[in-house]
XYZ file of C-alpha atoms in Angstrom:
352
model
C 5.154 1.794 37.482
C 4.531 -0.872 40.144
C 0.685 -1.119 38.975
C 1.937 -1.899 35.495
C 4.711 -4.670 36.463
C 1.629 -6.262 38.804
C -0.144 -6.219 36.000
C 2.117 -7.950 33.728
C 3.021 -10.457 36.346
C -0.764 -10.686 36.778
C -1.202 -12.042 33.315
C 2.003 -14.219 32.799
C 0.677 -15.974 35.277
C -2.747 -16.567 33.386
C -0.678 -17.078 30.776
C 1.568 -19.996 32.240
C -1.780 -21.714 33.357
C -3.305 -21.402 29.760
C 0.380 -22.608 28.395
C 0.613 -25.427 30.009
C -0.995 -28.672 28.266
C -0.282 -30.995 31.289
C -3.526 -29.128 32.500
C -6.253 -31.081 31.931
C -9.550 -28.400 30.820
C -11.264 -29.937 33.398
C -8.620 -28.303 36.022
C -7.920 -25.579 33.735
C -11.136 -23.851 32.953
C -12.334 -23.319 36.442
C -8.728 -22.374 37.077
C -8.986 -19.871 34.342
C -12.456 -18.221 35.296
C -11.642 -18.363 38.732
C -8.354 -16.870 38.768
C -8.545 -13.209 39.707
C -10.246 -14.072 42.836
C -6.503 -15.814 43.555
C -5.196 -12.331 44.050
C -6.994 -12.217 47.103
C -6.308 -15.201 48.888
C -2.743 -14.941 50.187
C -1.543 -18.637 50.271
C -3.034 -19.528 46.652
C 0.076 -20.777 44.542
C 0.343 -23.755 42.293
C 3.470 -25.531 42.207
C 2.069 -28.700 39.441
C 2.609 -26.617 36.438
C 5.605 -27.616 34.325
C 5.981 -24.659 31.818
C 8.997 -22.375 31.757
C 7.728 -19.341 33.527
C 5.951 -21.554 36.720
C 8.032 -19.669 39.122
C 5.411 -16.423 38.634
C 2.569 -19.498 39.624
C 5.006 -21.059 42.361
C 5.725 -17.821 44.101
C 2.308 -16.147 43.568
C 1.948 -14.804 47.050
C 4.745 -12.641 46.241
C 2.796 -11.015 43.357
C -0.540 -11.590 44.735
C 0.765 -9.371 48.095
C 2.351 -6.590 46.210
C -1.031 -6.434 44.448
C -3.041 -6.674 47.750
C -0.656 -3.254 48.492
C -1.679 -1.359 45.522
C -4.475 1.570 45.396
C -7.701 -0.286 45.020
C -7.986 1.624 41.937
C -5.500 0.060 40.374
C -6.221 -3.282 42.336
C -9.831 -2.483 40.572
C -8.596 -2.524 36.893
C -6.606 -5.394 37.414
C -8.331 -7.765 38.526
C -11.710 -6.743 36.095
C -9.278 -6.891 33.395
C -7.993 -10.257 34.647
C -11.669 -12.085 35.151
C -12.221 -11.150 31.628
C -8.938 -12.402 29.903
C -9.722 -15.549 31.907
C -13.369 -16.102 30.871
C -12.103 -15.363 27.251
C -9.360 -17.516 27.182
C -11.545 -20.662 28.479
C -14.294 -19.662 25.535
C -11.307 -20.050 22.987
C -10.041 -22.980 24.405
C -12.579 -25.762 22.726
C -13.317 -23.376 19.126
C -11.267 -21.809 16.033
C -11.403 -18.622 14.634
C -13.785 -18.396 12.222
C -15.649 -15.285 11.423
C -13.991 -12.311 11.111
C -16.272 -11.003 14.250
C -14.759 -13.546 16.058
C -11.551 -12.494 15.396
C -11.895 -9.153 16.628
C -13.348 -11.413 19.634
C -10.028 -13.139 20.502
C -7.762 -10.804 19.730
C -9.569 -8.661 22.072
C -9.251 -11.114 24.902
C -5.881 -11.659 24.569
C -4.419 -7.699 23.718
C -7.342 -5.345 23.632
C -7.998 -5.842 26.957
C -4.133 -5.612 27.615
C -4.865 -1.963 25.972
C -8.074 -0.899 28.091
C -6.006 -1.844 31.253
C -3.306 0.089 30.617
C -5.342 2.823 29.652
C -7.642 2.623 32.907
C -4.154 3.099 35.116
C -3.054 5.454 32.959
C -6.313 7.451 34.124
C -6.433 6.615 37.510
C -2.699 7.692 37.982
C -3.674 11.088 36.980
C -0.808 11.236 34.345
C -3.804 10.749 31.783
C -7.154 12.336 31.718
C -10.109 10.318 32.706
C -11.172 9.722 28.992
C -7.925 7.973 28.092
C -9.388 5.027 30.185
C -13.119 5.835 29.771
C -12.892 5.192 25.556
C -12.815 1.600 25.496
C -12.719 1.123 21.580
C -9.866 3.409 20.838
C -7.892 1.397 23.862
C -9.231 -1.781 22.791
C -7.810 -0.821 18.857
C -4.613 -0.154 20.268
C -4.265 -4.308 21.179
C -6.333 -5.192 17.878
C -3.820 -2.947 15.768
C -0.475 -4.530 17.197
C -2.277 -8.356 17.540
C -3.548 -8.810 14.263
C -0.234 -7.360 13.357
C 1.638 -10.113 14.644
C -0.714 -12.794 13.562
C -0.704 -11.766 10.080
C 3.518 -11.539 10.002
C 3.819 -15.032 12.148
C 1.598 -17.234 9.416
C 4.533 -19.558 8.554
C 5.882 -19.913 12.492
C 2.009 -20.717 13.685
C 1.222 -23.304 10.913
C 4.657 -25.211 11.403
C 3.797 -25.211 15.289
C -0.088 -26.652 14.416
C -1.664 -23.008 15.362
C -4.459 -21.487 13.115
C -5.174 -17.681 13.806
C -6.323 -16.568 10.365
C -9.769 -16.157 10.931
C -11.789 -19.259 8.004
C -14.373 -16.771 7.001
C -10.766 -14.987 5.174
C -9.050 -17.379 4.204
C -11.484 -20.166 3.010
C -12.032 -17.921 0.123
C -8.386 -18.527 -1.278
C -8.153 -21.961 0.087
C -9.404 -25.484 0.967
C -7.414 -25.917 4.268
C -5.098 -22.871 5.826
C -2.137 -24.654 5.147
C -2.510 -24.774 1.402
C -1.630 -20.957 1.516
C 1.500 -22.214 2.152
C 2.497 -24.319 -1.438
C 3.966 -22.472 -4.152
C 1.425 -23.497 -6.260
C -1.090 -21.502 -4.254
C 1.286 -18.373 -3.767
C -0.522 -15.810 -5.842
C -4.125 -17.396 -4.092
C -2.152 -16.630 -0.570
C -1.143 -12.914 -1.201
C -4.359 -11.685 -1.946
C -5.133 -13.598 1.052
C -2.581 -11.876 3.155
C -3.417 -8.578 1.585
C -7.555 -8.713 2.506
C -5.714 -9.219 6.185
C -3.823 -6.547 6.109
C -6.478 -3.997 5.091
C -8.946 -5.159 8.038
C -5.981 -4.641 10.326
C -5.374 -0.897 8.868
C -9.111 -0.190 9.817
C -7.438 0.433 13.405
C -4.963 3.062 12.390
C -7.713 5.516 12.864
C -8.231 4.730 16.044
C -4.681 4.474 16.643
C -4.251 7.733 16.060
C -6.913 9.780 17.846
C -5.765 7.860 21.148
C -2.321 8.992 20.809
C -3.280 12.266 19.900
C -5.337 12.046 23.601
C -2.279 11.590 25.785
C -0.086 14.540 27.186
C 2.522 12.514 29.572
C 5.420 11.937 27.454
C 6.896 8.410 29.201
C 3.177 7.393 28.149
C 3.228 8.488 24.929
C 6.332 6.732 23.994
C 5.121 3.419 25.895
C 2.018 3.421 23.964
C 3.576 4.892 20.137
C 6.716 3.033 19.642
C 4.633 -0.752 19.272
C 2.444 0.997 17.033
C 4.639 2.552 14.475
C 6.784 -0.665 14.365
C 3.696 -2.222 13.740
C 2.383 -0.333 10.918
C 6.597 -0.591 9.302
C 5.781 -4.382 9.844
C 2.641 -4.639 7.993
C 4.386 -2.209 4.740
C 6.807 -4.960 4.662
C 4.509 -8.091 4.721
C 1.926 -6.261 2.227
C 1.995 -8.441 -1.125
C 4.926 -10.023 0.098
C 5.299 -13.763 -1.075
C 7.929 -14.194 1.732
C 5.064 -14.216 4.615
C 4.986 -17.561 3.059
C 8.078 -18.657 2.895
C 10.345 -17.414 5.912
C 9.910 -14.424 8.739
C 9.472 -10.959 7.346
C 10.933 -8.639 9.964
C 12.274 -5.068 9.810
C 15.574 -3.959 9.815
C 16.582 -3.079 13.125
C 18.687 0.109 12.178
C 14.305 0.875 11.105
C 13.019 -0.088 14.550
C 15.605 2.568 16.480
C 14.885 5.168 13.597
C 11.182 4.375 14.600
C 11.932 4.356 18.297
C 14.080 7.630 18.215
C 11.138 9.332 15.915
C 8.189 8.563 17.646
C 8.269 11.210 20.485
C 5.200 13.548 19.323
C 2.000 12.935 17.549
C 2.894 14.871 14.251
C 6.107 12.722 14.509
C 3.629 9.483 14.351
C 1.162 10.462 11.712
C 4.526 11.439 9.513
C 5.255 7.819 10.265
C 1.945 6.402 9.536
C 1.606 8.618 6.218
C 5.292 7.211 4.711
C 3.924 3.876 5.631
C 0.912 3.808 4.034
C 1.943 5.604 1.516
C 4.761 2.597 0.837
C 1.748 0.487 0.665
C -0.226 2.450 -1.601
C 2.378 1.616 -4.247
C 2.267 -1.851 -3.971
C -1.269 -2.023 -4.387
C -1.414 -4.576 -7.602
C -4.510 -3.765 -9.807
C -6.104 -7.265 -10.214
C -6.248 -7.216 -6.438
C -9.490 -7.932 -4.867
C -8.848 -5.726 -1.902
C -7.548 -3.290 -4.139
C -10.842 -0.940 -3.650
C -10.834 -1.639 0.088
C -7.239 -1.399 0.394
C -7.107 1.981 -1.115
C -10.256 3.384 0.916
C -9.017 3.115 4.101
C -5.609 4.471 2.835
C -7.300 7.747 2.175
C -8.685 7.577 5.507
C -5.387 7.595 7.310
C -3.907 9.845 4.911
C -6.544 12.599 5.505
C -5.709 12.053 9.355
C -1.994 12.086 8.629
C -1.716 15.436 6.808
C 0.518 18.065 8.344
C -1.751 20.598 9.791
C -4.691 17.932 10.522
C -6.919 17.778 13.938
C -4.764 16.915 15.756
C -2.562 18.728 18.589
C 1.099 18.591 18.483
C 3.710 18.175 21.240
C 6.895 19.050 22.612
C 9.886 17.341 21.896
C 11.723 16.226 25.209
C 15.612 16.432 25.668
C 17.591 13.356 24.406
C 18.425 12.250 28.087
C 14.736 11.715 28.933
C 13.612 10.047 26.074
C 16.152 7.846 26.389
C 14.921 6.475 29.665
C 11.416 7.408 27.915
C 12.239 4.583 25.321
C 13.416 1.711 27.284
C 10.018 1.748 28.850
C 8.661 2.071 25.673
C 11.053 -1.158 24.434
C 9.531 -2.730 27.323
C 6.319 -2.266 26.730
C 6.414 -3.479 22.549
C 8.261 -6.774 24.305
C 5.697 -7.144 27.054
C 2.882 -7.321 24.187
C 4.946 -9.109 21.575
C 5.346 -11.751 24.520
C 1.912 -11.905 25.607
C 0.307 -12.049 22.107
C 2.814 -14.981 21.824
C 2.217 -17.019 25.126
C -2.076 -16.349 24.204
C -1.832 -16.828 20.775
C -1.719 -20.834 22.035
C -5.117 -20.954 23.700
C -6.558 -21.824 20.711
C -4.106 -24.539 20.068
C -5.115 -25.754 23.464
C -8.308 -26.322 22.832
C -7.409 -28.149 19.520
C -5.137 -30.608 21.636
């Protein structure tokens, strides 16, 4: 528990650094690439920043002592995991997204790596076996899943702020400029769009899957399930959906507790994952490009979803647990939706 609030203090920080455009990049990329080595000088603080969260910069030898206190295993994976996010942050500073390679790129600097932390103190607490934190793609999937996620559902939001996510090599096949998506003129152009989007980020689920099906403690379980199925109920609502382009698509919350209270056990999850992609399934319009695509990787999941499939099932835990179980797990889904939101403005940075 302490390792993983460290850690999230660990990387607000970064984040407040990256956030804040009174920074000039001259300051602010050697900040960036230099900061894990901050956690291990005790009077390193910076009290110049002027973004919301500066207290977690202004009182930094708080954190950067209760990290100096951890097991230098977990002092280990954070601060690797920090150097990286830092380097990667200052390479997306100064470039867009373009290629679809590099957006697996980013959004692996700014959640996957979130995910192969995690993962690595899972491990090293014991309450995981080693492999949890050994399989870097299935952790690093994890971030991709719920990131993508969110920068597929937040189109609108991030072009009325000035941020571009979508990755050009998508996108420039429906339209001149990202922001054409948005006219109503372009709106059937923008779908198929958002659809091609949604299929790459289903190409995870696999993934998704076999890692949950990997972990036996059930507080981690829950931490690491709950994002996932509300992100999977998120991309069933935004698939061929015109409103992505018009407003925020969200889901119910009455969905996200039914989804929180249901996703104790792996054959709990794959039911989940199956109804979801089955929803999608049916909205799959012929004349789609993706339609082939779409529909391939469908049949993936649902082969891995089937009752009875690979995978080994759990116990279910008494109410009174799991509902301790799921307020970490709430805190978790915020603590990525409110990373992938603070990062998601390093590119913006470098466009300013």
């Amino acid at each position: 528990r302490h390792a993983v609030c460290i850690f999230y203090l660990v990387l607000r920080a970064l984040d407040t650094i990256e956030d804040d455009m009174t920074i000039s990049l001259d300051v602010k990329v050697p900040m960036l690439h230099e900061f894990h080595s901050y956690l291990y000088q005790p009077e390193w603080k910076y009290m110049e920043s002027k973004e919301k969260d500066r207290q977690v910069l202004e009182d930094f030898p708080t954190i950067s002592m209760e990290f100096r206190n951890l097991s230098k295993v977990y002092q280990d994976v954070i601060s690797d995991i920090c150097h990286k996010m830092g380097v990667g942050m200052a390479e997306f500073l100064e470039k867009k997204v373009d290629s679809q390679h590099e957006w697996d790129k980013y959004c692996h600097y700014v959640a996957g790596l979130v995910g192969i932390g995690l993962s690595r103190l899972f491990s090293a607490s014991e309450l995981e076996d080693p492999v949890v934190g050994q399989d870097t793609e299935l952790a690093n999937s994890m971030g991709l899943f719920l990131q993508k996620t969110n920068i597929i559902r937040d189109y609108l939001e991030d072009q009325l702020e000035g941020r571009e996510f979508w990755p050009r090599e998508v996108w420039s096949r429906y339209a001149k400029k990202l922001s054409d998506l948005a006219k109503p003129e372009n709106i059937d152009m923008a779908v198929q769009c958002l659809n091609e989007l949604i299929t790459n980020a289903l190409h995870h689920v696999p993934d998704v899957l076999t890692y949950l099906s990997r972990l036996k403690n059930q507080s981690v379980f829950n931490f690491c399930a709950i994002p996932q199925v509300m992100a999977i109920a998120t991309l069933a609502a935004c698939y061929n959906n015109k409103q992505v382009f018009r407003g925020v698509v969200k889901i119910r919350k009455g969905q996200a507790v039914t989804l929180m209270m249901d996703a104790t056990n792996i054959q709990a999850v794959k039911a989940i994952m199956y109804q979801y992609v089955e929803e999608i399934y049916q909205k799959i319009p012929s004349t789609d490009p993706s339609s082939n695509k779409t529909q391939q990787i469908i049949a993936s999941i649902r082969a891995m979803s089937l009752p009875g499939g690979p995978m080994v099932s759990r116990h279910h835990y008494s109410p009174i647990y799991l509902s301790c179980a799921m307020l970490l797990a709430a805190l978790s889904w915020q603590y990525l939706s409110t990373i992938s939101k603070a990062t998601e403005e390093y590119v913006q940075a470098g466009e300013n």
